[in-house]
Amino acid sequence: MIIIDQLTGAIVMVISAIIIGIGAYGVTSSRSLFRQLLSIEVIFNGLLVLVLSLLSFNAIIATYFGIVIISVVSAEVIVVVSILVAYMRESKSVSSEDLEEGGV
């Protein structure tokens, strides 16, 4: 029984690492700010899966950390989307190349 639990934990960690890798690839390969934002969210979700799998032995702590992480990610999404909307209204573009040229 313990071997199955360890194997399941290892599988979840590998899947989490794959999800984080997909998000990192999306951040580095995309020029669109919205795609980069979605890729950062994929990275956060991979980290959430990893943290919750590591804390799965204590359900109360895992639930607490899950709620805290989801709250932080939700607040981050609100802030970043509002910044992107303000930038898009100002420059009429959502390309990350414009940010490099503008010195932001």
PDB file of C-alpha atoms in Angstrom:
ATOM      1  CA  MET A   1       0.000   0.000   0.000  1.00  0.00           C
ATOM      2  CA  ILE A   2       2.817   2.434   0.846  1.00  0.00           C
ATOM      3  CA  ILE A   3       4.602   1.633  -2.421  1.00  0.00           C
ATOM      4  CA  ILE A   4       1.473   2.536  -4.390  1.00  0.00           C
ATOM      5  CA  ASP A   5       1.191   5.842  -2.510  1.00  0.00           C
ATOM      6  CA  GLN A   6       4.837   6.677  -3.213  1.00  0.00           C
ATOM      7  CA  LEU A   7       4.423   5.729  -6.864  1.00  0.00           C
ATOM      8  CA  THR A   8       1.305   7.880  -7.166  1.00  0.00           C
ATOM      9  CA  GLY A   9       3.145  10.807  -5.559  1.00  0.00           C
ATOM     10  CA  ALA A  10       6.026  10.394  -7.987  1.00  0.00           C
ATOM     11  CA  ILE A  11       3.656  10.290 -10.957  1.00  0.00           C
ATOM     12  CA  VAL A  12       1.905  13.454  -9.778  1.00  0.00           C
ATOM     13  CA  MET A  13       5.277  15.198  -9.370  1.00  0.00           C
ATOM     14  CA  VAL A  14       6.334  14.200 -12.898  1.00  0.00           C
ATOM     15  CA  ILE A  15       3.022  15.441 -14.317  1.00  0.00           C
ATOM     16  CA  SER A  16       3.463  18.676 -12.377  1.00  0.00           C
ATOM     17  CA  ALA A  17       6.968  19.119 -13.793  1.00  0.00           C
ATOM     18  CA  ILE A  18       5.612  18.554 -17.312  1.00  0.00           C
ATOM     19  CA  ILE A  19       2.907  21.187 -16.751  1.00  0.00           C
ATOM     20  CA  ILE A  20       5.504  23.659 -15.449  1.00  0.00           C
ATOM     21  CA  GLY A  21       7.703  22.926 -18.476  1.00  0.00           C
ATOM     22  CA  ILE A  22       4.817  23.564 -20.870  1.00  0.00           C
ATOM     23  CA  GLY A  23       4.170  26.898 -19.160  1.00  0.00           C
ATOM     24  CA  ALA A  24       7.844  27.868 -19.284  1.00  0.00           C
ATOM     25  CA  TYR A  25       7.954  27.051 -22.996  1.00  0.00           C
ATOM     26  CA  GLY A  26       4.884  29.199 -23.572  1.00  0.00           C
ATOM     27  CA  VAL A  27       6.415  32.167 -21.752  1.00  0.00           C
ATOM     28  CA  THR A  28       9.689  31.998 -23.652  1.00  0.00           C
ATOM     29  CA  SER A  29       8.295  31.299 -27.120  1.00  0.00           C
ATOM     30  CA  SER A  30       5.314  33.662 -27.287  1.00  0.00           C
ATOM     31  CA  ARG A  31       5.339  37.345 -28.224  1.00  0.00           C
ATOM     32  CA  SER A  32       1.744  38.046 -27.234  1.00  0.00           C
ATOM     33  CA  LEU A  33       1.293  39.347 -23.705  1.00  0.00           C
ATOM     34  CA  PHE A  34      -1.976  37.456 -23.303  1.00  0.00           C
ATOM     35  CA  ARG A  35      -0.336  34.161 -24.245  1.00  0.00           C
ATOM     36  CA  GLN A  36       2.495  34.890 -21.845  1.00  0.00           C
ATOM     37  CA  LEU A  37      -0.052  35.585 -19.111  1.00  0.00           C
ATOM     38  CA  LEU A  38      -1.798  32.284 -19.798  1.00  0.00           C
ATOM     39  CA  SER A  39       1.554  30.488 -19.733  1.00  0.00           C
ATOM     40  CA  ILE A  40       2.365  32.027 -16.359  1.00  0.00           C
ATOM     41  CA  GLU A  41      -1.001  30.769 -15.115  1.00  0.00           C
ATOM     42  CA  VAL A  42      -0.109  27.282 -16.361  1.00  0.00           C
ATOM     43  CA  ILE A  43       3.141  27.497 -14.371  1.00  0.00           C
ATOM     44  CA  PHE A  44       1.230  28.540 -11.250  1.00  0.00           C
ATOM     45  CA  ASN A  45      -1.207  25.658 -11.713  1.00  0.00           C
ATOM     46  CA  GLY A  46       1.681  23.212 -12.046  1.00  0.00           C
ATOM     47  CA  LEU A  47       3.171  24.575  -8.846  1.00  0.00           C
ATOM     48  CA  LEU A  48      -0.221  24.276  -7.152  1.00  0.00           C
ATOM     49  CA  VAL A  49      -0.448  20.606  -8.122  1.00  0.00           C
ATOM     50  CA  LEU A  50       3.105  20.027  -6.882  1.00  0.00           C
ATOM     51  CA  VAL A  51       2.568  21.740  -3.525  1.00  0.00           C
ATOM     52  CA  LEU A  52      -0.733  19.998  -2.912  1.00  0.00           C
ATOM     53  CA  SER A  53       0.760  16.616  -3.765  1.00  0.00           C
ATOM     54  CA  LEU A  54       3.602  17.227  -1.331  1.00  0.00           C
ATOM     55  CA  LEU A  55       1.152  18.224   1.393  1.00  0.00           C
ATOM     56  CA  SER A  56      -1.395  15.494   0.677  1.00  0.00           C
ATOM     57  CA  PHE A  57      -0.477  13.535   3.798  1.00  0.00           C
ATOM     58  CA  ASN A  58      -2.062  16.223   5.991  1.00  0.00           C
ATOM     59  CA  ALA A  59      -5.441  17.154   4.539  1.00  0.00           C
ATOM     60  CA  ILE A  60      -6.017  20.245   6.684  1.00  0.00           C
ATOM     61  CA  ILE A  61      -2.695  21.863   5.744  1.00  0.00           C
ATOM     62  CA  ALA A  62      -3.169  20.930   2.075  1.00  0.00           C
ATOM     63  CA  THR A  63      -6.613  22.526   2.061  1.00  0.00           C
ATOM     64  CA  TYR A  64      -5.293  25.679   3.715  1.00  0.00           C
ATOM     65  CA  PHE A  65      -2.388  26.046   1.285  1.00  0.00           C
ATOM     66  CA  GLY A  66      -4.663  25.292  -1.658  1.00  0.00           C
ATOM     67  CA  ILE A  67      -7.039  28.090  -0.683  1.00  0.00           C
ATOM     68  CA  VAL A  68      -4.164  30.528  -0.093  1.00  0.00           C
ATOM     69  CA  ILE A  69      -2.472  29.708  -3.401  1.00  0.00           C
ATOM     70  CA  ILE A  70      -5.719  29.978  -5.367  1.00  0.00           C
ATOM     71  CA  SER A  71      -6.436  33.351  -3.715  1.00  0.00           C
ATOM     72  CA  VAL A  72      -2.980  34.687  -4.562  1.00  0.00           C
ATOM     73  CA  VAL A  73      -3.202  33.499  -8.170  1.00  0.00           C
ATOM     74  CA  SER A  74      -6.665  35.053  -8.539  1.00  0.00           C
ATOM     75  CA  ALA A  75      -5.399  38.388  -7.234  1.00  0.00           C
ATOM     76  CA  GLU A  76      -2.420  38.171  -9.585  1.00  0.00           C
ATOM     77  CA  VAL A  77      -4.711  37.586 -12.555  1.00  0.00           C
ATOM     78  CA  ILE A  78      -6.830  40.609 -11.672  1.00  0.00           C
ATOM     79  CA  VAL A  79      -3.805  42.889 -11.364  1.00  0.00           C
ATOM     80  CA  VAL A  80      -2.073  41.685 -14.524  1.00  0.00           C
ATOM     81  CA  VAL A  81      -5.211  41.803 -16.665  1.00  0.00           C
ATOM     82  CA  SER A  82      -5.971  45.343 -15.492  1.00  0.00           C
ATOM     83  CA  ILE A  83      -2.410  46.401 -16.342  1.00  0.00           C
ATOM     84  CA  LEU A  84      -2.698  44.774 -19.783  1.00  0.00           C
ATOM     85  CA  VAL A  85      -6.031  46.469 -20.474  1.00  0.00           C
ATOM     86  CA  ALA A  86      -4.588  49.854 -19.493  1.00  0.00           C
ATOM     87  CA  TYR A  87      -1.525  49.236 -21.683  1.00  0.00           C
ATOM     88  CA  MET A  88      -3.683  48.103 -24.606  1.00  0.00           C
ATOM     89  CA  ARG A  89      -5.824  51.237 -24.384  1.00  0.00           C
ATOM     90  CA  GLU A  90      -2.704  53.398 -24.402  1.00  0.00           C
ATOM     91  CA  SER A  91      -0.713  51.700 -27.164  1.00  0.00           C
ATOM     92  CA  LYS A  92      -3.403  49.818 -29.162  1.00  0.00           C
ATOM     93  CA  SER A  93      -1.136  46.749 -29.185  1.00  0.00           C
ATOM     94  CA  VAL A  94      -0.539  43.688 -27.013  1.00  0.00           C
ATOM     95  CA  SER A  95       2.847  42.628 -28.373  1.00  0.00           C
ATOM     96  CA  SER A  96       5.722  42.196 -25.951  1.00  0.00           C
ATOM     97  CA  GLU A  97       8.071  43.681 -28.572  1.00  0.00           C
ATOM     98  CA  ASP A  98       6.379  47.054 -28.050  1.00  0.00           C
ATOM     99  CA  LEU A  99       7.194  46.848 -24.347  1.00  0.00           C
ATOM    100  CA  GLU A 100      10.875  46.346 -25.126  1.00  0.00           C
ATOM    101  CA  GLU A 101      10.918  49.340 -27.454  1.00  0.00           C
ATOM    102  CA  GLY A 102       8.961  51.553 -25.071  1.00  0.00           C
ATOM    103  CA  GLY A 103      11.288  50.912 -22.166  1.00  0.00           C
ATOM    104  CA  VAL A 104       8.587  49.645 -19.838  1.00  0.00           C
TER     105      VAL A 104
END
